[in-house]
CSV table of C-alpha atoms and ligand atoms in Angstrom, one decimal:
chain,number,residue,atom,x,y,z
A,9,UNK,CA,-83.0,-10.5,190.3
A,10,UNK,CA,-86.4,-9.5,189.5
A,11,UNK,CA,-86.4,-5.8,189.0
A,12,UNK,CA,-89.3,-4.2,190.2
A,13,UNK,CA,-90.5,-0.4,189.2
A,14,UNK,CA,-92.9,1.4,191.4
A,15,UNK,CA,-94.0,4.7,191.0
A,16,UNK,CA,-93.0,7.3,194.0
A,17,UNK,CA,-95.3,6.7,197.4
A,18,UNK,CA,-95.1,6.2,200.4
A,19,UNK,CA,-95.2,2.3,200.3
A,20,UNK,CA,-92.3,1.9,197.7
A,21,UNK,CA,-90.4,4.6,199.5
A,22,UNK,CA,-90.3,2.3,203.4
A,23,UNK,CA,-89.6,-0.5,200.7
A,24,UNK,CA,-86.7,1.5,199.1
A,25,UNK,CA,-85.4,2.9,202.4
A,26,UNK,CA,-85.3,-1.3,204.0
A,27,UNK,CA,-83.9,-1.9,201.1
A,28,UNK,CA,-80.7,1.1,201.9
A,29,UNK,CA,-80.4,-0.4,204.9
A,30,UNK,CA,-79.8,-3.8,204.4
A,31,UNK,CA,-76.5,-2.7,202.1
A,32,UNK,CA,-78.6,-2.8,199.2
A,33,UNK,CA,-79.5,-1.0,195.7
A,34,UNK,CA,-82.1,1.2,194.3
A,35,UNK,CA,-82.3,3.5,191.7
A,36,UNK,CA,-83.9,6.9,191.8
A,37,UNK,CA,-85.0,10.2,190.2
A,38,UNK,CA,-83.3,13.2,190.4
A,39,UNK,CA,-83.6,16.7,188.6
A,40,UNK,CA,-81.0,16.0,186.4
A,41,UNK,CA,-80.7,12.3,185.3
A,42,UNK,CA,-81.9,8.9,187.1
A,43,UNK,CA,-79.3,7.7,190.3
A,44,UNK,CA,-78.4,4.2,191.3
A,45,UNK,CA,-78.6,5.0,195.6
A,46,UNK,CA,-76.2,2.7,198.2
A,47,UNK,CA,-75.5,3.7,201.9
A,48,UNK,CA,-72.5,6.1,201.1
A,49,UNK,CA,-71.1,4.9,205.0
A,50,UNK,CA,-71.5,1.5,204.0
A,51,UNK,CA,-68.9,-0.3,202.0
A,52,UNK,CA,-69.6,-3.1,201.0
A,53,UNK,CA,-72.7,-1.2,199.9
A,54,UNK,CA,-70.8,1.2,197.9
A,55,UNK,CA,-68.9,-1.7,195.8
A,56,UNK,CA,-72.1,-3.2,194.9
A,57,UNK,CA,-72.6,-0.2,193.2
A,58,UNK,CA,-69.0,-0.4,191.1
A,59,UNK,CA,-70.1,-4.1,190.2
A,60,UNK,CA,-73.5,-3.1,188.3
A,61,UNK,CA,-72.6,-0.7,186.6
A,62,UNK,CA,-69.3,-2.2,185.5
A,63,UNK,CA,-68.1,0.9,186.8
A,64,UNK,CA,-64.1,1.9,186.7
A,65,UNK,CA,-63.1,1.9,190.6
A,66,UNK,CA,-61.1,4.3,190.0
A,67,UNK,CA,-64.0,6.4,189.7
A,68,UNK,CA,-65.6,8.4,192.7
A,69,UNK,CA,-69.0,8.8,193.7
A,70,UNK,CA,-71.1,11.9,194.8
A,71,UNK,CA,-72.9,11.9,197.7
A,72,UNK,CA,-76.7,13.0,198.2
A,73,UNK,CA,-78.1,14.5,201.3
A,74,UNK,CA,-81.4,15.7,201.9
A,75,UNK,CA,-80.7,18.0,204.6
A,76,UNK,CA,-77.6,20.4,205.5
A,77,UNK,CA,-77.5,18.3,208.8
A,78,UNK,CA,-76.3,15.0,207.4
A,79,UNK,CA,-73.1,17.1,206.1
A,80,UNK,CA,-71.6,16.7,210.0
A,81,UNK,CA,-70.6,13.6,209.0
A,82,UNK,CA,-69.3,13.3,205.9
A,83,UNK,CA,-67.0,16.1,204.9
A,84,UNK,CA,-65.2,20.2,205.5
A,85,UNK,CA,-67.4,23.3,204.7
A,86,UNK,CA,-64.7,25.3,203.6
A,87,UNK,CA,-65.8,29.1,203.2
A,88,UNK,CA,-65.6,29.4,199.7
A,89,UNK,CA,-67.8,26.9,199.4
A,90,UNK,CA,-71.0,28.3,201.7
A,91,UNK,CA,-72.1,31.3,198.7
A,92,UNK,CA,-72.7,28.5,196.6
A,93,UNK,CA,-74.7,26.0,198.9
A,94,UNK,CA,-77.0,29.3,199.5
A,95,UNK,CA,-77.1,30.2,196.5
A,96,UNK,CA,-77.9,26.8,194.9
A,97,UNK,CA,-78.6,24.1,197.2
A,98,UNK,CA,-80.6,22.1,196.9
A,99,UNK,CA,-80.8,22.3,192.9
A,100,UNK,CA,-78.1,20.2,190.1
A,101,UNK,CA,-74.7,21.5,191.8
A,102,UNK,CA,-72.5,18.9,193.3
A,103,UNK,CA,-69.4,20.2,195.6
A,104,UNK,CA,-66.0,19.1,196.3
A,105,UNK,CA,-64.7,19.0,199.6
A,106,UNK,CA,-62.1,17.4,202.1
A,107,UNK,CA,-63.6,14.5,203.0
A,108,UNK,CA,-64.2,13.3,206.9
A,109,UNK,CA,-62.6,9.9,208.0
A,110,UNK,CA,-66.4,8.2,208.6
A,111,UNK,CA,-66.5,8.5,204.4
A,112,UNK,CA,-65.3,5.4,203.4
A,113,UNK,CA,-62.2,5.3,200.5
A,114,UNK,CA,-64.4,3.4,197.8
A,115,UNK,CA,-66.6,6.3,198.2
A,116,UNK,CA,-64.5,8.8,197.2
A,117,UNK,CA,-62.5,6.2,195.4
A,118,UNK,CA,-59.4,7.1,197.5
A,119,UNK,CA,-59.8,10.8,197.2
A,120,UNK,CA,-59.4,13.2,200.0
A,121,UNK,CA,-62.3,15.5,199.2
A,122,UNK,CA,-66.2,14.4,198.8
A,123,UNK,CA,-68.3,15.6,195.6
A,124,UNK,CA,-71.5,16.3,198.1
A,125,UNK,CA,-75.2,17.0,196.5
A,126,UNK,CA,-78.3,17.5,197.3
A,127,UNK,CA,-80.7,17.4,194.5
A,128,UNK,CA,-83.8,19.4,193.7
A,129,UNK,CA,-86.7,17.7,193.1
A,130,UNK,CA,-89.7,16.1,195.6
A,131,UNK,CA,-88.3,12.4,194.5
A,132,UNK,CA,-85.3,12.1,195.5
A,133,UNK,CA,-85.0,14.3,199.3
A,134,UNK,CA,-88.0,12.0,200.6
A,135,UNK,CA,-85.9,9.1,199.1
A,136,UNK,CA,-82.7,9.7,201.0
A,137,UNK,CA,-85.4,10.9,203.5
A,138,UNK,CA,-86.6,7.4,204.5
A,139,UNK,CA,-83.2,5.7,203.8
A,140,UNK,CA,-81.6,8.1,206.9
A,141,UNK,CA,-78.8,7.7,205.7
A,142,UNK,CA,-76.2,9.6,203.0
A,143,UNK,CA,-77.0,8.2,199.6
A,144,UNK,CA,-73.4,7.9,196.9
A,145,UNK,CA,-74.9,7.2,194.2
A,146,UNK,CA,-73.3,7.2,189.9
A,147,UNK,CA,-76.1,7.8,187.1
A,148,UNK,CA,-77.5,4.7,186.5
A,149,UNK,CA,-77.4,3.5,183.6
A,150,UNK,CA,-74.2,1.1,182.8
A,151,UNK,CA,-70.5,3.0,182.3
A,152,UNK,CA,-69.6,4.3,179.2
A,153,UNK,CA,-73.8,4.9,177.7
A,154,UNK,CA,-75.7,7.8,177.9
A,155,UNK,CA,-77.4,8.6,181.3
A,156,UNK,CA,-80.6,7.4,182.5
A,157,UNK,CA,-83.5,10.8,182.0
A,158,UNK,CA,-86.0,8.3,182.2
A,159,UNK,CA,-86.9,4.8,184.2
A,160,UNK,CA,-87.3,2.8,181.8
A,161,UNK,CA,-83.7,3.8,180.1
A,162,UNK,CA,-83.1,2.3,184.4
A,163,UNK,CA,-84.7,-0.6,183.3
A,164,UNK,CA,-83.0,-0.8,179.8
A,165,UNK,CA,-79.6,-1.0,182.2
A,166,UNK,CA,-80.4,-2.4,185.2
A,167,UNK,CA,-82.8,-4.9,184.4
A,168,UNK,CA,-81.9,-8.1,186.8
A,169,UNK,CA,-79.0,-6.1,188.6
A,170,UNK,CA,-80.8,-4.7,190.8
A,171,UNK,CA,-84.0,-4.9,192.9
A,172,UNK,CA,-85.8,-1.4,192.4
A,173,UNK,CA,-86.6,1.1,190.4
A,174,UNK,CA,-88.3,4.0,191.8
A,175,UNK,CA,-90.3,6.0,188.7
A,176,UNK,CA,-90.2,9.4,188.9
A,177,UNK,CA,-91.1,10.5,185.2
A,178,UNK,CA,-88.4,12.2,182.9
A,179,UNK,CA,-86.0,14.8,184.5
A,180,UNK,CA,-86.6,18.0,184.8
A,181,UNK,CA,-83.1,18.8,182.9
A,182,UNK,CA,-81.6,16.3,181.4
A,183,UNK,CA,-77.2,16.0,181.7
A,184,UNK,CA,-75.8,15.4,184.8
A,185,UNK,CA,-75.1,18.2,188.0
A,186,UNK,CA,-72.2,20.8,187.8
A,187,UNK,CA,-69.1,19.9,189.7
A,188,UNK,CA,-67.7,21.9,191.6
A,189,UNK,CA,-64.2,22.2,193.1
A,190,UNK,CA,-64.4,24.8,196.5
A,191,UNK,CA,-60.6,23.8,198.6
A,192,UNK,CA,-59.1,26.3,196.3
A,193,UNK,CA,-59.5,30.4,196.1
A,194,UNK,CA,-62.4,30.6,193.6
A,195,UNK,CA,-64.9,27.6,192.3
A,196,UNK,CA,-63.6,25.8,189.7
A,197,UNK,CA,-65.9,23.7,187.3
A,198,UNK,CA,-64.9,20.0,186.3
A,199,UNK,CA,-68.0,19.5,185.2
A,200,UNK,CA,-70.5,21.5,183.6
A,201,UNK,CA,-73.9,22.0,184.8
A,202,UNK,CA,-77.5,23.8,184.9
A,203,UNK,CA,-75.2,25.5,187.5
A,204,UNK,CA,-72.9,27.9,184.8
A,205,UNK,CA,-69.7,29.0,186.0
A,206,UNK,CA,-71.2,33.0,185.9
A,207,UNK,CA,-74.3,31.4,187.2
A,208,UNK,CA,-71.1,30.8,190.4
A,209,UNK,CA,-69.4,34.3,189.8
A,210,UNK,CA,-72.4,35.8,190.7
A,211,UNK,CA,-72.4,35.1,194.1
A,212,UNK,CA,-68.3,34.0,194.2
A,213,UNK,CA,-67.0,37.4,192.8
A,214,UNK,CA,-65.0,34.4,190.2
A,215,UNK,CA,-65.1,31.2,188.8
A,216,UNK,CA,-63.4,28.7,186.6
A,217,UNK,CA,-63.9,26.4,184.2
A,218,UNK,CA,-61.4,23.6,184.1
A,219,UNK,CA,-60.2,23.6,179.9
A,220,UNK,CA,-60.4,20.3,180.0
A,221,UNK,CA,-64.0,20.5,179.7
A,222,UNK,CA,-63.9,20.7,175.7
A,223,UNK,CA,-61.2,18.7,174.7
A,224,UNK,CA,-59.4,15.3,175.5
A,225,UNK,CA,-56.8,14.8,177.9
A,226,UNK,CA,-53.1,14.8,176.7
A,227,UNK,CA,-51.3,11.6,176.8
A,228,UNK,CA,-50.1,11.8,180.4
A,229,UNK,CA,-52.1,15.0,181.7
A,230,UNK,CA,-54.3,13.8,185.7
A,231,UNK,CA,-57.7,14.3,185.4
A,232,UNK,CA,-58.7,16.7,187.6
A,233,UNK,CA,-62.3,14.8,187.7
A,234,UNK,CA,-61.3,11.1,187.2
A,235,UNK,CA,-64.1,10.9,185.0
A,236,UNK,CA,-63.6,13.0,182.4
A,237,UNK,CA,-60.6,10.4,181.7
A,238,UNK,CA,-63.2,7.4,181.5
A,239,UNK,CA,-64.9,7.3,177.7
A,240,UNK,CA,-68.5,8.6,178.0
A,241,UNK,CA,-72.3,8.7,177.4
A,242,UNK,CA,-71.5,6.7,173.8
A,243,UNK,CA,-73.6,5.5,171.2
A,244,UNK,CA,-73.4,2.2,169.1
A,245,UNK,CA,-73.4,4.5,166.0
A,246,UNK,CA,-70.2,7.1,165.1
A,247,UNK,CA,-71.2,10.7,166.0
A,248,UNK,CA,-70.2,14.0,164.6
A,249,UNK,CA,-70.7,17.6,165.6
A,250,UNK,CA,-70.8,20.4,163.4
A,251,UNK,CA,-70.4,23.5,165.2
A,252,UNK,CA,-70.3,27.5,162.8
A,253,UNK,CA,-73.8,28.9,161.0
A,254,UNK,CA,-76.8,27.3,159.7
A,255,UNK,CA,-75.8,27.4,155.8
A,256,UNK,CA,-73.1,25.9,156.9
A,257,UNK,CA,-73.9,23.3,159.3
A,258,UNK,CA,-76.1,22.0,156.5
A,259,UNK,CA,-73.4,21.8,153.3
A,260,UNK,CA,-71.7,19.3,155.6
A,261,UNK,CA,-73.7,18.1,156.9
A,262,UNK,CA,-75.8,16.8,153.7
A,263,UNK,CA,-72.2,16.0,151.8
A,264,UNK,CA,-71.0,13.3,154.6
A,265,UNK,CA,-74.9,12.4,155.5
A,266,UNK,CA,-74.9,11.8,151.2
A,267,UNK,CA,-72.0,9.4,151.6
A,268,UNK,CA,-74.3,6.7,153.7
A,269,UNK,CA,-78.3,7.7,153.6
A,270,UNK,CA,-79.8,4.7,155.4
A,271,UNK,CA,-77.0,4.2,157.9
A,272,UNK,CA,-77.5,7.6,158.9
A,273,UNK,CA,-79.4,10.2,161.5
A,274,UNK,CA,-78.6,13.5,161.6
A,275,UNK,CA,-79.9,15.9,164.9
A,276,UNK,CA,-80.5,19.5,164.5
A,277,UNK,CA,-82.0,22.9,166.1
A,278,UNK,CA,-86.2,22.7,166.3
A,279,UNK,CA,-85.6,25.7,163.6
A,280,UNK,CA,-83.0,24.3,161.2
A,281,UNK,CA,-85.4,20.8,160.4
A,282,UNK,CA,-87.0,22.3,157.1
A,283,UNK,CA,-83.8,21.8,155.8
A,284,UNK,CA,-83.1,18.2,156.5
A,285,UNK,CA,-86.9,17.3,155.4
A,286,UNK,CA,-87.7,14.8,154.0
A,287,UNK,CA,-84.3,12.8,154.8
A,288,UNK,CA,-83.7,10.7,158.6
A,289,UNK,CA,-83.7,13.7,161.3
A,290,UNK,CA,-84.8,14.2,164.4
A,291,UNK,CA,-84.6,17.4,166.4
A,292,UNK,CA,-82.0,18.5,169.1
A,293,UNK,CA,-84.8,21.0,170.4
A,294,UNK,CA,-84.4,25.2,169.5
A,295,UNK,CA,-82.2,26.0,172.8
A,296,UNK,CA,-78.9,24.0,174.6
A,297,UNK,CA,-81.8,24.0,177.6
A,298,UNK,CA,-83.5,21.9,175.7
A,299,UNK,CA,-80.8,19.5,173.4
A,300,UNK,CA,-79.8,19.1,177.0
A,301,UNK,CA,-82.7,17.6,178.4
A,302,UNK,CA,-83.1,15.9,175.1
A,303,UNK,CA,-79.4,14.8,174.0
A,304,UNK,CA,-79.9,11.4,176.5
A,305,UNK,CA,-82.7,10.2,175.1
A,306,UNK,CA,-82.0,10.8,171.5
A,307,UNK,CA,-78.8,9.3,171.4
A,308,UNK,CA,-80.3,5.8,172.9
A,309,UNK,CA,-83.3,6.2,170.1
A,310,UNK,CA,-80.0,6.6,167.8
A,311,UNK,CA,-78.8,3.2,169.5
A,312,UNK,CA,-82.6,1.4,168.8
A,313,UNK,CA,-83.3,2.4,165.4
A,314,UNK,CA,-79.6,1.0,164.3
A,315,UNK,CA,-77.9,4.4,162.5
A,316,UNK,CA,-74.6,3.7,162.4
A,317,UNK,CA,-73.6,7.1,162.0
A,318,UNK,CA,-75.1,10.4,163.4
A,319,UNK,CA,-74.1,13.8,162.0
A,320,UNK,CA,-75.4,16.7,165.1
A,321,UNK,CA,-75.5,20.0,164.5
A,322,UNK,CA,-73.9,22.1,167.3
A,323,UNK,CA,-74.3,25.3,170.4
A,324,UNK,CA,-71.0,27.2,170.6
A,325,UNK,CA,-69.8,25.2,173.8
A,326,UNK,CA,-70.1,28.9,176.6
A,327,UNK,CA,-72.5,29.2,178.9
A,328,UNK,CA,-75.5,27.9,179.2
A,329,UNK,CA,-74.3,25.7,176.0
A,330,UNK,CA,-71.4,24.0,178.2
A,331,UNK,CA,-72.9,21.3,179.9
A,332,UNK,CA,-74.4,19.9,177.0
A,333,UNK,CA,-71.6,20.3,174.3
A,334,UNK,CA,-69.2,19.1,176.8
A,335,UNK,CA,-72.2,15.5,176.4
A,336,UNK,CA,-72.1,15.5,172.5
A,337,UNK,CA,-68.2,16.3,172.0
A,338,UNK,CA,-67.4,13.2,174.8
A,339,UNK,CA,-70.3,11.0,173.1
A,340,UNK,CA,-68.5,11.9,170.1
A,341,UNK,CA,-65.3,11.3,171.2
A,342,UNK,CA,-63.8,15.4,170.5
A,343,UNK,CA,-65.3,14.4,166.8
A,344,UNK,CA,-66.2,18.3,166.1
A,345,UNK,CA,-65.9,20.3,163.7
A,346,UNK,CA,-66.3,24.5,162.7
A,347,UNK,CA,-67.3,24.6,159.8
B,408,LIG,O1,-76.5,15.0,188.3
B,408,LIG,C1,-75.8,14.6,188.9
B,408,LIG,O2,-74.1,14.9,189.2
B,408,LIG,C2,-76.0,12.5,188.8
B,408,LIG,C3,-77.4,12.7,189.7
B,408,LIG,C4,-77.3,10.8,190.1
B,408,LIG,O3,-77.1,13.2,190.9
B,408,LIG,N1,-74.7,11.4,189.7
B,408,LIG,C5,-73.9,11.3,188.7
B,408,LIG,O4,-72.3,10.9,189.2
B,408,LIG,O5,-73.5,12.1,187.4
B,408,LIG,P1,-71.6,10.6,188.2
B,408,LIG,O6,-70.6,9.1,188.6
B,408,LIG,O7,-71.8,9.6,187.1
B,408,LIG,O8,-70.9,11.4,187.8
B,408,LIG,C6,-70.0,11.8,189.0
B,408,LIG,C7,-68.5,12.8,188.5
B,408,LIG,C8,-67.5,11.9,187.4
B,408,LIG,O9,-66.8,12.4,186.5
B,408,LIG,C9,-66.4,11.6,188.8
B,408,LIG,O10,-65.2,11.5,188.3
B,408,LIG,C10,-66.4,13.1,189.2
B,408,LIG,O11,-68.1,13.5,189.4
B,408,LIG,N2,-66.3,12.7,190.5
B,408,LIG,C11,-67.3,12.7,192.2
B,408,LIG,N3,-66.5,12.7,193.4
B,408,LIG,C12,-65.2,13.3,193.2
B,408,LIG,C13,-64.1,14.0,193.8
B,408,LIG,N4,-64.1,13.9,194.6
B,408,LIG,N5,-63.1,13.8,193.2
B,408,LIG,C14,-63.3,14.4,191.4
B,408,LIG,N6,-64.2,14.2,190.9
B,408,LIG,C15,-65.1,13.5,191.6
B,409,LIG,MG1,-72.5,9.4,185.1
């Protein structure tokens, strides 16, 4: 299959709309990462997503909408969801709500809830609107690879597998949306993102974070969100993360680096670059928001450059930094060292 990469305009959107209505797949930009979309209400179209990504069938998809009236066919809206919808939609937040019968089981992997997201960038909204149907979309990477934050990343993974990629440039946030369960008395964050638990608590009075966000699942433990049990975001090289003050991170990273300097690369905060002068080093940015924006592209770049060992500085995993640290931790298979 020939894969077209087109800028977002009237003619590419009209092509995208017809591909989706005929049951095909289109990759599209969102403010978080690129999505791989299909008609969420068409079971056959949705099953093509799992095929194209090599995604385990037990991992449910998020359904994307471009207006609130699309919700009527999709889900019940718990009272606790409304203040979050008002405060953070359109935007990088997915709400898990009781699904209605029109949503096929393949979309939700048989779960009674459906994840709904109203994305915040204009290109995604125009794309969904042009399709005229709710769009089921996981991140547009091959399963297990870092999520794509540019159309070029999507092309690397999906070339020959899908007919069309809409190119909207770099994604603004760079890590996936916050996934929040809103079926209980107050919201619970299952996957951290740009909308933090602290922000949710400000509009709902209280919000929780699943404690499995920063640790591997225990033997036999049921994942609150199926995506958490699969290995994720992994570069080919072995990644270790160091968290502590700048001096101790530098000391520990340099000791490990010395074991194999040719094939090792360091990821450090912008302000620590001078500490690693003359070594293989890349900047993770100056703060967690920049880190989130850069992380997945850096992991892909490490693969391309052939590094087999990656040593990264890390922020303390809380507040705004929780999203980026959750992704780094998972890419490192939780090899995190407090120094
Ligand atoms: O920012 C995003 O959310 C991006 C863009 C494309 O919108 N999408 C995305 O989708 O990251 P995906 O499939 O890569 O991740 C969806 C996560 C998975 O961890 C999945 O298990 C979880 O959300 N999820 C989806 N529906 C769920 C449900 N009904 N119950 C529990 N977890 C659910
Ligand atoms: Mg994904």
